[in-house]
Coordinates of C-alpha atoms in Angstrom, one line a residue:
Chain A
M1 CA 22.5 11.3 1.5
I2 CA 21.6 9.0 -1.7
E3 CA 24.5 7.2 -3.8
V4 CA 23.4 5.4 -6.5
R5 CA 25.9 3.2 -8.4
N6 CA 25.7 0.8 -11.6
L7 CA 21.9 0.0 -10.2
T8 CA 19.8 -2.1 -12.8
K9 CA 16.5 -3.4 -11.8
K10 CA 15.0 -6.4 -14.6
F11 CA 11.1 -7.1 -14.2
E12 CA 11.8 -11.2 -15.5
I13 CA 13.0 -9.9 -19.1
V14 CA 12.3 -6.7 -19.0
T15 CA 14.7 -4.0 -17.9
A16 CA 13.0 -1.4 -16.0
V17 CA 16.3 0.6 -15.0
D18 CA 19.7 0.2 -16.8
N19 CA 22.6 0.8 -14.7
I20 CA 21.6 4.2 -13.7
S21 CA 24.6 6.0 -11.2
F22 CA 24.2 9.1 -9.1
E23 CA 25.1 11.1 -6.0
I24 CA 22.5 13.3 -4.1
A25 CA 23.8 15.9 -1.9
E26 CA 21.8 16.6 2.0
S27 CA 19.4 19.0 1.0
E28 CA 19.5 18.9 -2.3
I29 CA 16.1 19.0 -4.5
F30 CA 16.9 16.4 -7.5
G31 CA 14.4 16.5 -9.9
F32 CA 14.1 13.1 -11.5
L33 CA 11.9 13.2 -14.8
G34 CA 11.6 11.0 -17.6
P35 CA 8.1 9.5 -19.9
N36 CA 5.8 6.9 -18.8
G37 CA 7.8 3.8 -18.0
A38 CA 11.3 5.1 -17.8
G39 CA 11.5 3.8 -14.3
K40 CA 11.2 6.7 -12.0
T41 CA 8.9 4.3 -9.7
T42 CA 11.2 1.8 -10.0
T43 CA 14.0 3.8 -8.6
I44 CA 12.2 5.1 -5.7
R45 CA 11.0 2.1 -4.9
M46 CA 14.8 0.5 -4.9
L47 CA 15.5 3.9 -2.9
S48 CA 13.1 3.7 -0.4
T49 CA 13.7 -0.3 0.2
L50 CA 10.9 -1.5 -0.9
I51 CA 12.0 -3.4 -4.1
S52 CA 15.6 -4.7 -4.2
P53 CA 18.1 -3.9 -7.0
T54 CA 19.0 -6.8 -9.5
S55 CA 22.4 -5.5 -9.5
G56 CA 24.4 -2.1 -8.5
K57 CA 24.6 -0.4 -5.0
I58 CA 22.7 2.2 -2.6
I59 CA 23.9 3.6 0.0
V60 CA 21.2 6.0 1.4
D61 CA 22.5 8.2 4.4
G62 CA 25.6 5.7 5.0
K63 CA 23.4 2.8 5.2
D64 CA 22.6 -0.3 2.7
P65 CA 19.3 -0.7 2.3
Q66 CA 19.5 -4.8 2.4
K67 CA 21.0 -4.6 5.5
D68 CA 19.6 -1.6 7.5
G69 CA 16.1 -1.2 5.7
G70 CA 14.7 -0.3 8.9
Y71 CA 16.7 2.5 9.7
I72 CA 16.6 3.7 5.7
R73 CA 12.7 3.4 6.2
S74 CA 13.1 5.6 9.4
I75 CA 14.6 8.5 8.3
V76 CA 12.4 8.6 4.4
G77 CA 9.2 9.7 3.5
L78 CA 6.8 8.5 0.8
L79 CA 4.4 9.7 -1.6
T80 CA 3.4 7.5 -4.3
E81 CA 2.2 8.4 -7.7
T82 CA -1.3 7.0 -7.2
P83 CA -1.7 7.7 -2.9
G84 CA -4.3 5.7 -1.1
M85 CA -6.0 6.4 2.1
Y86 CA -7.9 4.3 4.6
E87 CA -11.3 6.1 3.0
K88 CA -13.4 4.1 6.0
I89 CA -11.2 6.3 8.6
S90 CA -11.0 9.9 9.4
G91 CA -8.2 11.7 8.1
Y92 CA -7.1 12.1 11.6
D93 CA -7.0 8.7 12.6
N94 CA -5.1 7.9 8.6
L95 CA -1.9 10.1 9.5
D96 CA -2.2 9.2 13.1
Y97 CA -2.2 5.2 12.4
Y98 CA 0.5 5.9 9.9
S99 CA 2.6 8.3 12.0
S100 CA 2.5 5.3 14.8
F101 CA 4.9 3.0 13.2
Y102 CA 8.0 5.9 13.4
N103 CA 9.5 6.1 16.7
V104 CA 8.1 9.6 17.3
S105 CA 6.8 11.0 21.2
D106 CA 3.0 10.8 21.1
K107 CA 3.0 14.3 21.8
K108 CA 5.3 15.0 19.0
R109 CA 2.6 13.1 16.9
K110 CA -0.1 14.8 17.5
D111 CA 1.4 18.3 17.0
N112 CA 2.9 17.4 14.0
I113 CA -0.8 16.0 12.9
K114 CA -1.9 19.2 13.7
K115 CA 1.1 21.1 11.9
Y116 CA 0.2 19.4 8.8
L117 CA -3.2 19.7 8.4
K118 CA -3.3 22.9 9.2
M119 CA -0.7 23.9 6.8
F120 CA -2.9 22.2 3.8
D121 CA -6.0 23.3 4.7
L122 CA -7.4 20.0 6.2
W123 CA -8.1 20.9 9.4
D124 CA -11.7 21.9 9.6
R125 CA -12.5 18.5 8.0
K126 CA -10.1 16.2 10.0
D127 CA -13.2 14.2 11.6
D128 CA -14.6 13.3 8.0
L129 CA -13.7 9.8 7.0
A130 CA -11.2 10.4 4.3
G131 CA -13.1 8.3 1.6
T132 CA -15.3 11.6 1.8
Y133 CA -12.4 14.0 0.4
S134 CA -11.7 15.6 -3.0
K135 CA -9.4 14.0 -5.3
G136 CA -6.9 17.4 -4.2
M137 CA -7.6 16.7 -0.3
K138 CA -7.0 13.2 -0.5
Q139 CA -3.3 13.7 -2.3
K140 CA -2.7 16.7 0.3
L141 CA -3.6 14.0 3.0
A142 CA -0.9 12.0 0.9
L143 CA 1.7 14.7 1.3
A144 CA 1.1 15.0 4.9
R145 CA 1.5 11.3 5.4
A146 CA 4.6 11.3 3.7
L147 CA 5.8 14.5 6.2
I148 CA 4.5 13.6 9.5
H149 CA 7.5 12.2 10.4
E150 CA 9.6 14.6 9.7
P151 CA 11.6 12.9 7.4
R152 CA 15.1 13.7 6.5
I153 CA 15.2 12.5 2.4
L154 CA 11.9 12.8 0.9
F155 CA 10.7 11.1 -2.3
L156 CA 7.5 12.4 -3.9
D157 CA 5.9 10.7 -7.0
E158 CA 4.0 13.8 -9.4
P159 CA 3.5 15.9 -5.7
T160 CA 1.0 18.2 -7.5
A161 CA -1.0 16.2 -9.4
G162 CA -4.6 16.5 -9.2
L163 CA -4.0 19.9 -7.2
D164 CA -5.8 23.2 -7.7
P165 CA -3.2 26.0 -9.0
E166 CA -3.5 27.7 -5.3
S167 CA -2.6 24.3 -3.7
A168 CA -0.3 23.4 -6.1
H169 CA 1.9 26.5 -5.5
M170 CA 1.3 26.2 -2.1
V171 CA 2.8 22.8 -2.3
R172 CA 5.8 24.0 -4.3
N173 CA 6.5 27.0 -2.0
F174 CA 6.8 24.3 0.6
I175 CA 8.6 22.4 -1.0
E176 CA 11.2 24.6 -1.3
N177 CA 11.4 25.6 1.8
L178 CA 12.0 21.9 2.9
Q179 CA 15.5 22.8 2.0
K180 CA 16.4 25.3 4.5
E181 CA 15.2 22.5 7.8
K182 CA 18.1 20.5 5.3
T183 CA 15.5 18.0 4.3
T184 CA 16.8 16.0 0.9
V185 CA 14.1 15.7 -1.8
F186 CA 13.6 13.3 -5.3
L187 CA 10.9 15.0 -7.3
C188 CA 9.8 13.1 -9.9
T189 CA 6.9 15.1 -11.7
H190 CA 6.1 15.2 -15.4
N191 CA 5.5 18.9 -14.7
L192 CA 8.7 20.6 -15.8
E193 CA 8.2 23.9 -15.0
E194 CA 7.7 22.5 -11.5
A195 CA 10.6 20.3 -11.9
S196 CA 12.9 23.4 -13.1
S197 CA 11.3 25.9 -10.9
L198 CA 12.5 23.6 -7.8
S199 CA 15.0 21.3 -8.5
D200 CA 18.9 22.0 -7.9
R201 CA 19.6 19.3 -10.6
V202 CA 17.8 17.3 -13.2
C203 CA 18.3 13.9 -13.6
I204 CA 16.6 12.9 -17.4
I205 CA 16.1 9.0 -17.6
K206 CA 14.7 7.1 -19.9
K207 CA 15.6 3.3 -18.2
K208 CA 19.2 4.4 -18.5
I209 CA 20.3 7.9 -17.4
I210 CA 20.4 10.2 -20.4
K211 CA 21.7 13.7 -18.9
I212 CA 22.0 15.1 -14.9
A213 CA 23.0 18.7 -14.5
S214 CA 21.6 22.1 -13.3
L215 CA 18.6 23.6 -15.3
T216 CA 21.7 26.6 -16.4
E217 CA 24.3 23.3 -16.9
L218 CA 21.3 22.3 -19.3
Q219 CA 20.8 26.2 -21.4
N220 CA 24.4 26.5 -21.7
D221 CA 25.4 23.3 -23.0
K222 CA 22.8 23.5 -25.4
K223 CA 24.5 24.1 -29.2
S224 CA 22.3 26.1 -31.1
K225 CA 21.0 29.3 -29.0
K226 CA 18.6 31.2 -29.5
V227 CA 18.5 35.2 -29.8
E228 CA 15.8 37.9 -29.5
I229 CA 16.8 41.4 -31.3
V230 CA 14.3 44.2 -30.6
F231 CA 14.7 47.0 -34.2
K232 CA 13.3 51.0 -33.9
D233 CA 12.0 50.2 -37.2
N234 CA 10.1 47.2 -38.9
A235 CA 12.6 44.3 -38.5
R236 CA 11.4 42.2 -41.6
K237 CA 13.7 44.4 -43.8
Y238 CA 17.1 43.0 -42.2
M239 CA 15.9 39.7 -42.7
K240 CA 18.0 39.1 -45.5
I241 CA 21.2 40.7 -43.9
L242 CA 20.9 37.8 -41.4
R243 CA 20.1 34.9 -43.7
Q244 CA 23.8 35.5 -45.6
I245 CA 25.1 33.9 -42.3
K246 CA 25.6 30.1 -42.3
E247 CA 25.7 29.8 -38.5
I248 CA 21.7 31.3 -38.1
T249 CA 19.5 28.5 -38.4
D250 CA 16.4 29.6 -38.3
I251 CA 15.1 33.0 -38.6
E252 CA 11.5 34.3 -37.3
A253 CA 9.9 38.3 -37.5
Q254 CA 7.5 39.8 -36.0
D255 CA 6.9 43.5 -36.1
N256 CA 10.4 45.0 -34.7
K257 CA 11.9 41.7 -33.4
I258 CA 13.7 38.9 -34.6
N259 CA 13.8 35.6 -33.2
I260 CA 16.9 33.9 -34.7
S261 CA 18.5 30.5 -33.6
L262 CA 22.3 29.9 -34.4
K263 CA 25.3 27.9 -33.8
N264 CA 28.8 29.4 -31.8
A265 CA 26.4 32.0 -30.2
E266 CA 29.9 33.6 -28.5
I267 CA 31.7 34.2 -32.0
I268 CA 28.9 35.0 -34.0
N269 CA 26.8 37.1 -32.0
P270 CA 29.6 40.0 -32.8
V271 CA 29.3 39.1 -36.1
V272 CA 25.1 39.4 -36.2
I273 CA 25.5 43.0 -34.0
K274 CA 27.9 44.5 -36.9
S275 CA 26.2 43.7 -39.9
L276 CA 22.9 44.8 -38.7
V277 CA 24.8 48.1 -37.5
D278 CA 26.6 48.5 -40.7
S279 CA 23.4 48.3 -42.4
G280 CA 22.2 50.7 -40.9
A281 CA 19.3 48.8 -38.2
E282 CA 18.9 50.8 -35.2
I283 CA 18.9 47.9 -32.4
L284 CA 17.2 48.6 -29.3
Y285 CA 17.7 45.1 -27.2
F286 CA 19.8 41.8 -28.2
N287 CA 18.7 39.3 -25.2
E288 CA 19.8 35.6 -24.9
I289 CA 16.8 33.0 -24.9
K290 CA 16.5 30.5 -22.8
A291 CA 15.7 27.2 -23.8
S292 CA 12.9 26.1 -21.2
L293 CA 13.5 22.8 -19.4
E294 CA 11.0 21.3 -21.6
E295 CA 12.8 21.9 -24.9
I296 CA 15.7 21.0 -22.9
Y297 CA 13.9 17.6 -22.0
L298 CA 12.5 17.4 -25.2
D299 CA 15.3 17.8 -27.3
L300 CA 16.9 14.9 -24.8
I301 CA 14.0 12.5 -25.4
R302 CA 13.7 12.6 -28.8
K303 CA 17.6 12.3 -29.6
E304 CA 17.4 9.4 -27.4
E305 CA 14.7 7.9 -29.7
K306 CA 16.9 8.0 -32.5
Chain E
M1 CA 4.9 -6.5 18.7
K2 CA 4.1 -2.8 18.9
N3 CA 3.3 -2.3 15.3
A4 CA 1.5 -5.8 15.3
A5 CA -0.8 -3.9 17.8
I6 CA -1.4 -1.1 16.2
I7 CA -2.4 -3.0 12.7
F8 CA -4.2 -4.9 15.2
K9 CA -5.7 -2.1 16.5
K10 CA -7.2 -0.1 13.4
E11 CA -8.0 -3.2 11.8
I12 CA -9.7 -4.6 14.5
K13 CA -12.3 -1.2 14.4
E14 CA -12.7 -2.0 11.1
V15 CA -14.0 -5.6 11.5
I16 CA -16.5 -4.9 14.4
K17 CA -18.0 -1.9 12.4
N18 CA -18.7 -4.5 9.3
K19 CA -22.2 -6.1 9.6
N20 CA -21.7 -8.4 6.6
I21 CA -19.4 -10.5 9.1
W22 CA -21.2 -10.0 12.0
M23 CA -25.0 -10.8 10.5
P24 CA -23.9 -14.3 10.0
I25 CA -22.5 -15.1 12.5
L26 CA -24.7 -14.3 14.4
I27 CA -27.3 -16.3 12.5
I28 CA -25.4 -19.3 13.3
T29 CA -25.0 -18.4 16.7
V30 CA -28.6 -18.3 17.4
I31 CA -29.4 -21.1 15.2
F32 CA -27.1 -23.6 16.6
S33 CA -25.3 -22.7 19.7
I34 CA -29.2 -21.5 21.4
G35 CA -31.9 -22.5 19.1
M36 CA -31.0 -26.4 17.9
P37 CA -29.8 -27.2 21.2
L38 CA -32.3 -25.5 23.3
A39 CA -35.1 -27.8 20.9
I40 CA -33.4 -30.8 21.0
T41 CA -33.0 -30.9 24.6
I42 CA -36.8 -29.6 25.1
G43 CA -38.5 -31.9 22.8
S44 CA -35.9 -35.0 23.7
N45 CA -38.5 -36.7 25.8
A46 CA -40.9 -36.2 22.8
I47 CA -38.3 -37.1 20.5
L48 CA -37.3 -40.4 22.5
K49 CA -41.2 -41.8 21.6
D50 CA -40.3 -42.4 18.3
S51 CA -39.1 -45.6 17.5
D52 CA -36.9 -45.3 14.7
T53 CA -34.8 -43.5 17.1
I54 CA -34.2 -45.9 19.7
N55 CA -33.9 -48.2 17.1
F56 CA -31.5 -45.6 15.7
I57 CA -30.2 -45.7 19.3
N58 CA -30.1 -49.2 19.9
K59 CA -28.0 -50.0 16.6
V60 CA -25.9 -46.9 16.6
F61 CA -24.4 -47.6 20.3
G62 CA -25.9 -50.7 21.7
Y63 CA -28.7 -51.1 24.1
T64 CA -29.0 -48.7 27.2
D65 CA -31.1 -48.3 29.9
D66 CA -31.3 -45.0 29.7
P67 CA -31.7 -43.1 26.3
M68 CA -31.8 -40.1 27.4
R69 CA -28.5 -39.5 28.3
V70 CA -27.3 -41.2 25.2
L71 CA -29.6 -39.7 23.0
I72 CA -27.9 -35.7 24.4
G73 CA -24.2 -37.1 24.6
F74 CA -25.1 -37.7 21.0
T75 CA -26.9 -34.9 19.8
I76 CA -23.4 -32.9 21.9
K77 CA -21.2 -34.3 19.9
Q78 CA -23.2 -33.5 16.6
F79 CA -23.2 -30.0 17.9
L80 CA -19.4 -29.8 18.9
I81 CA -18.7 -30.8 15.0
L82 CA -21.7 -28.3 13.6
L83 CA -20.0 -25.6 15.7
L84 CA -16.4 -26.1 14.3
M85 CA -17.8 -24.1 11.2
I86 CA -17.5 -21.0 13.4
P87 CA -13.7 -21.4 14.3
A88 CA -13.3 -21.6 9.6
M89 CA -15.8 -19.2 8.6
V90 CA -15.0 -16.1 10.9
P91 CA -11.2 -16.2 9.1
S92 CA -12.4 -17.0 6.2
L93 CA -14.7 -14.1 6.0
I94 CA -11.8 -11.2 7.7
A95 CA -8.4 -12.6 6.4
P96 CA -9.0 -12.7 2.3
A97 CA -9.7 -8.6 2.4
S98 CA -6.4 -8.5 4.7
I99 CA -3.9 -7.8 2.3
I100 CA -6.0 -7.6 -1.4
M101 CA -7.9 -4.3 0.0
E102 CA -4.7 -2.2 0.9
K103 CA -3.2 -3.2 -2.6
E104 CA -6.8 -2.3 -4.4
S105 CA -6.8 1.0 -1.8
N106 CA -3.1 1.5 -2.8
T107 CA -1.8 1.9 0.9
L108 CA 0.1 -1.4 1.4
E109 CA 2.9 1.0 -0.4
P110 CA 2.9 3.8 1.8
L111 CA 2.8 0.9 4.5
L112 CA 5.2 -1.0 3.3
A113 CA 7.4 2.6 3.3
T114 CA 7.5 2.5 7.1
P115 CA 9.8 0.9 9.5
I116 CA 7.2 -1.8 9.6
K117 CA 8.4 -5.6 9.6
T118 CA 7.1 -7.9 7.5
S119 CA 6.7 -10.5 10.1
E120 CA 4.8 -7.4 12.4
L121 CA 2.2 -6.7 9.6
M122 CA 1.8 -10.2 9.1
L123 CA 0.9 -10.6 12.9
G124 CA -1.0 -7.6 12.9
K125 CA -3.5 -9.6 9.9
S126 CA -3.7 -12.9 11.7
L127 CA -4.3 -11.4 14.6
T128 CA -7.1 -9.1 12.8
A129 CA -9.1 -12.2 12.1
L130 CA -8.2 -15.1 14.9
V131 CA -8.8 -12.8 18.0
P132 CA -12.3 -12.5 16.6
A133 CA -12.6 -16.3 15.7
F134 CA -11.2 -17.9 19.4
A135 CA -13.5 -14.8 20.7
I136 CA -16.4 -16.2 18.7
S137 CA -16.1 -19.7 19.3
T138 CA -15.3 -19.8 22.6
I139 CA -18.6 -17.8 23.4
N140 CA -20.3 -19.9 21.4
F141 CA -18.9 -23.5 22.8
I142 CA -19.8 -21.6 26.3
L143 CA -23.2 -20.9 24.8
L144 CA -24.2 -24.4 23.6
A145 CA -22.5 -25.9 27.6
A146 CA -24.7 -23.6 29.0
V147 CA -28.1 -24.1 26.9
V148 CA -27.5 -27.9 27.2
D149 CA -26.3 -27.7 30.6
I150 CA -29.7 -25.7 31.8
T151 CA -32.2 -27.2 30.0
S152 CA -30.9 -30.5 31.2
Y153 CA -30.8 -30.2 35.2
I154 CA -34.3 -28.4 34.4
K155 CA -35.3 -31.3 33.0
L156 CA -33.3 -34.1 33.1
G157 CA -31.5 -33.6 36.0
F158 CA -28.2 -33.7 35.2
V159 CA -25.3 -31.8 33.6
P160 CA -23.8 -33.3 30.8
L161 CA -20.9 -30.5 29.6
P162 CA -18.1 -29.9 30.2
T163 CA -16.7 -33.0 29.2
I164 CA -13.0 -33.5 27.6
E165 CA -14.2 -33.7 24.4
W166 CA -15.9 -31.0 24.5
A167 CA -12.9 -29.2 26.2
V168 CA -10.5 -30.4 23.1
V169 CA -12.5 -29.5 20.3
A170 CA -13.2 -25.7 22.4
F171 CA -9.5 -25.0 23.4
V172 CA -7.6 -27.0 20.9
L173 CA -9.1 -27.8 17.9
S174 CA -10.8 -24.7 16.9
P175 CA -8.5 -22.7 17.6
I176 CA -5.9 -24.9 15.4
I177 CA -9.1 -24.6 12.8
S178 CA -9.4 -21.5 13.0
F179 CA -5.1 -20.5 13.0
I180 CA -4.9 -22.3 9.6
I181 CA -8.0 -20.9 8.0
T182 CA -6.3 -17.6 8.3
I183 CA -3.0 -18.3 7.4
I184 CA -3.9 -19.7 3.8
S185 CA -6.5 -16.7 3.5
I186 CA -3.7 -14.5 4.3
I187 CA -1.7 -16.3 1.3
I188 CA -4.5 -16.1 -0.9
S189 CA -4.4 -12.5 -0.4
S190 CA -1.3 -12.0 -1.0
K191 CA -1.7 -14.1 -4.6
S192 CA -4.9 -12.8 -5.5
T193 CA -5.3 -10.0 -8.3
D194 CA -8.9 -8.5 -6.5
I195 CA -10.8 -9.1 -3.6
R196 CA -13.9 -10.7 -5.2
S197 CA -11.6 -13.7 -6.2
A198 CA -9.8 -14.0 -2.7
Q199 CA -13.0 -14.0 -1.3
G200 CA -14.0 -16.4 -3.5
I201 CA -11.4 -18.6 -2.8
G202 CA -11.9 -17.9 0.7
S203 CA -15.0 -19.5 0.8
V204 CA -13.4 -22.5 -1.1
I205 CA -10.8 -23.3 1.8
I206 CA -13.7 -23.8 4.4
I207 CA -14.7 -26.5 2.9
P208 CA -13.0 -29.6 3.9
I209 CA -14.4 -28.4 7.3
Y210 CA -18.2 -28.5 6.4
A211 CA -16.9 -32.3 4.7
I212 CA -16.0 -33.4 7.9
I213 CA -18.9 -31.9 9.5
G214 CA -21.4 -33.0 6.7
F215 CA -19.2 -36.8 7.2
Q216 CA -20.2 -36.9 10.6
I217 CA -23.9 -35.8 10.5
A218 CA -24.3 -38.4 7.5
G219 CA -23.1 -41.1 9.8
F220 CA -19.8 -41.8 8.1
F221 CA -18.2 -41.3 12.0
L222 CA -18.6 -40.3 15.1
M223 CA -16.5 -38.1 16.9
N224 CA -14.5 -39.1 19.9
I225 CA -11.7 -38.0 22.0
V226 CA -9.2 -41.0 20.1
Y227 CA -10.1 -38.9 16.8
L228 CA -9.9 -35.4 18.2
L229 CA -6.8 -35.8 20.0
L230 CA -5.7 -37.3 16.3
G231 CA -6.9 -34.9 14.1
C232 CA -5.6 -31.9 16.3
L233 CA -1.9 -33.6 16.1
V234 CA -2.1 -33.6 12.5
L235 CA -3.3 -30.4 12.3
I236 CA -0.7 -28.9 14.4
L237 CA 2.0 -30.9 12.4
I238 CA 0.6 -28.3 9.4
C239 CA 0.5 -24.9 10.8
P240 CA 5.0 -25.0 10.8
L241 CA 4.4 -25.9 7.2
L242 CA 2.3 -23.2 6.5
L243 CA 4.1 -20.5 8.1
K244 CA 6.9 -20.6 6.3
L245 CA 4.7 -20.5 2.9
C246 CA 3.5 -17.6 4.2
A247 CA 6.7 -16.2 5.1
K248 CA 8.1 -16.9 1.6
I249 CA 5.3 -16.1 -0.3
F250 CA 4.5 -12.6 1.5
D251 CA 7.3 -10.7 0.3
R252 CA 7.5 -7.4 -0.1
E253 CA 8.7 -7.2 -3.5
N254 CA 6.2 -9.6 -4.7
V255 CA 3.5 -8.3 -3.4
L256 CA 4.1 -4.7 -4.7
T257 CA 5.4 -5.7 -8.0
K258 CA 3.8 -8.4 -9.5
W259 CA -0.2 -8.8 -8.5
K260 CA -0.8 -5.8 -11.6
M261 CA 1.0 -8.2 -14.2
K262 CA -1.6 -11.4 -13.5

């Protein structure tokens, strides 16, 4: 659905995006992660035809943004990082205004306005001026605006920022459901838990791409694995045995549990289990603790900074 | 065109609701299109009893048997030029806010992300300033003609308006001035970093119009049909250049990415 090849964007002497390439399939949720100033917003602006690349190529739904900007804008929805609304007109009129620019019948447009205002619990306030809405309500209205023409590609920049936990949960469920409707979602967020629960793949960027992979692939890529061992009795007495295994890089014990970090887990795990059993340990559980996206992200960003 | 009409429809509603735009226009209308012409026409007998006024008329227009007609004609010329402040002022109150307001309220980016073309956006924004400017100016020129004609007919027995000068000022010069001020205001709005500076610069661009008004009132020149047609021709020649400049300056990328860097 989206193809990006060697994309670079420079603003005078500042390189905002440096030679990035990726592909996004139809109905994929693509998490786009990176620190502030990493080039996320610039990439979204290039993909949604708002700005042109300095070099490189973009293809969106088989079209070139330079030649078919109007078509691409008609099939994408954009939620910006700081979404603004016309504060002196009602929430309903805001949606009515933006949706008028798309080639959608009046009936469909009105039905969609009603559908999304109801979905985001804004229907009762539809006639109130948007300026009177809370931050969370404005965020929901902006999300409704991005969806109002039922785009095939949705660019979401921090979609749950400013939302209360209940609304954020509802928005996340909604994004998840978009996949069923074959909508491709490009998700920029600093909320890594959200990114890991929603994204099929994530791209970690800091001007250049650091990594693109699914969460499982990222977890499997990690050289050092964490394992939790639960004993029948106090765990501290087994620390000495574990310290003798040089591939174990870190050990933490608490009550009847020991957490270890180790390299070459597939080879060393049997060694660990055998050593413990030989020393008379009664092991209740032996589990791999999967690294969170946050741990992986911080690890990759720190490595990049070095 | 459809998208330009959508923008115009939405924006004009906001303009109509904005008292800060209407109040100064209403005051100017009452003073310059109704009050002062009425006062001068009604008080023309008294004015012509003043020997200084008669001397002035004789000096400027040569000796005349009918100083009343000359005085009314002179007054009309003065008010026609004076009323040019309206086609200049109306767009200068509306257009400078057009783009910068969108930037400041973060509504420009989602708007540019719709299938709208840049030319449609510019047209919609321009019409929002131009249509009220043309409508209000026309109302004012017609009001001036009505007030002067009615009072002159009742009091003096003749109808001095319309004249060719009146028609050229009302229907040619006035729309051209509105157009030029609108385009310059939109350029300023696209390049400005905040709404106050846009409105500040917007109020400065109408100074040349005020200067022309001031020069005629001060007696440096007196408008006639030749001056008017020459003025219109020069201004018409400026219009395409301004449009080109506006199209060049209003580039999606520049407007979105450069304004915060200043």
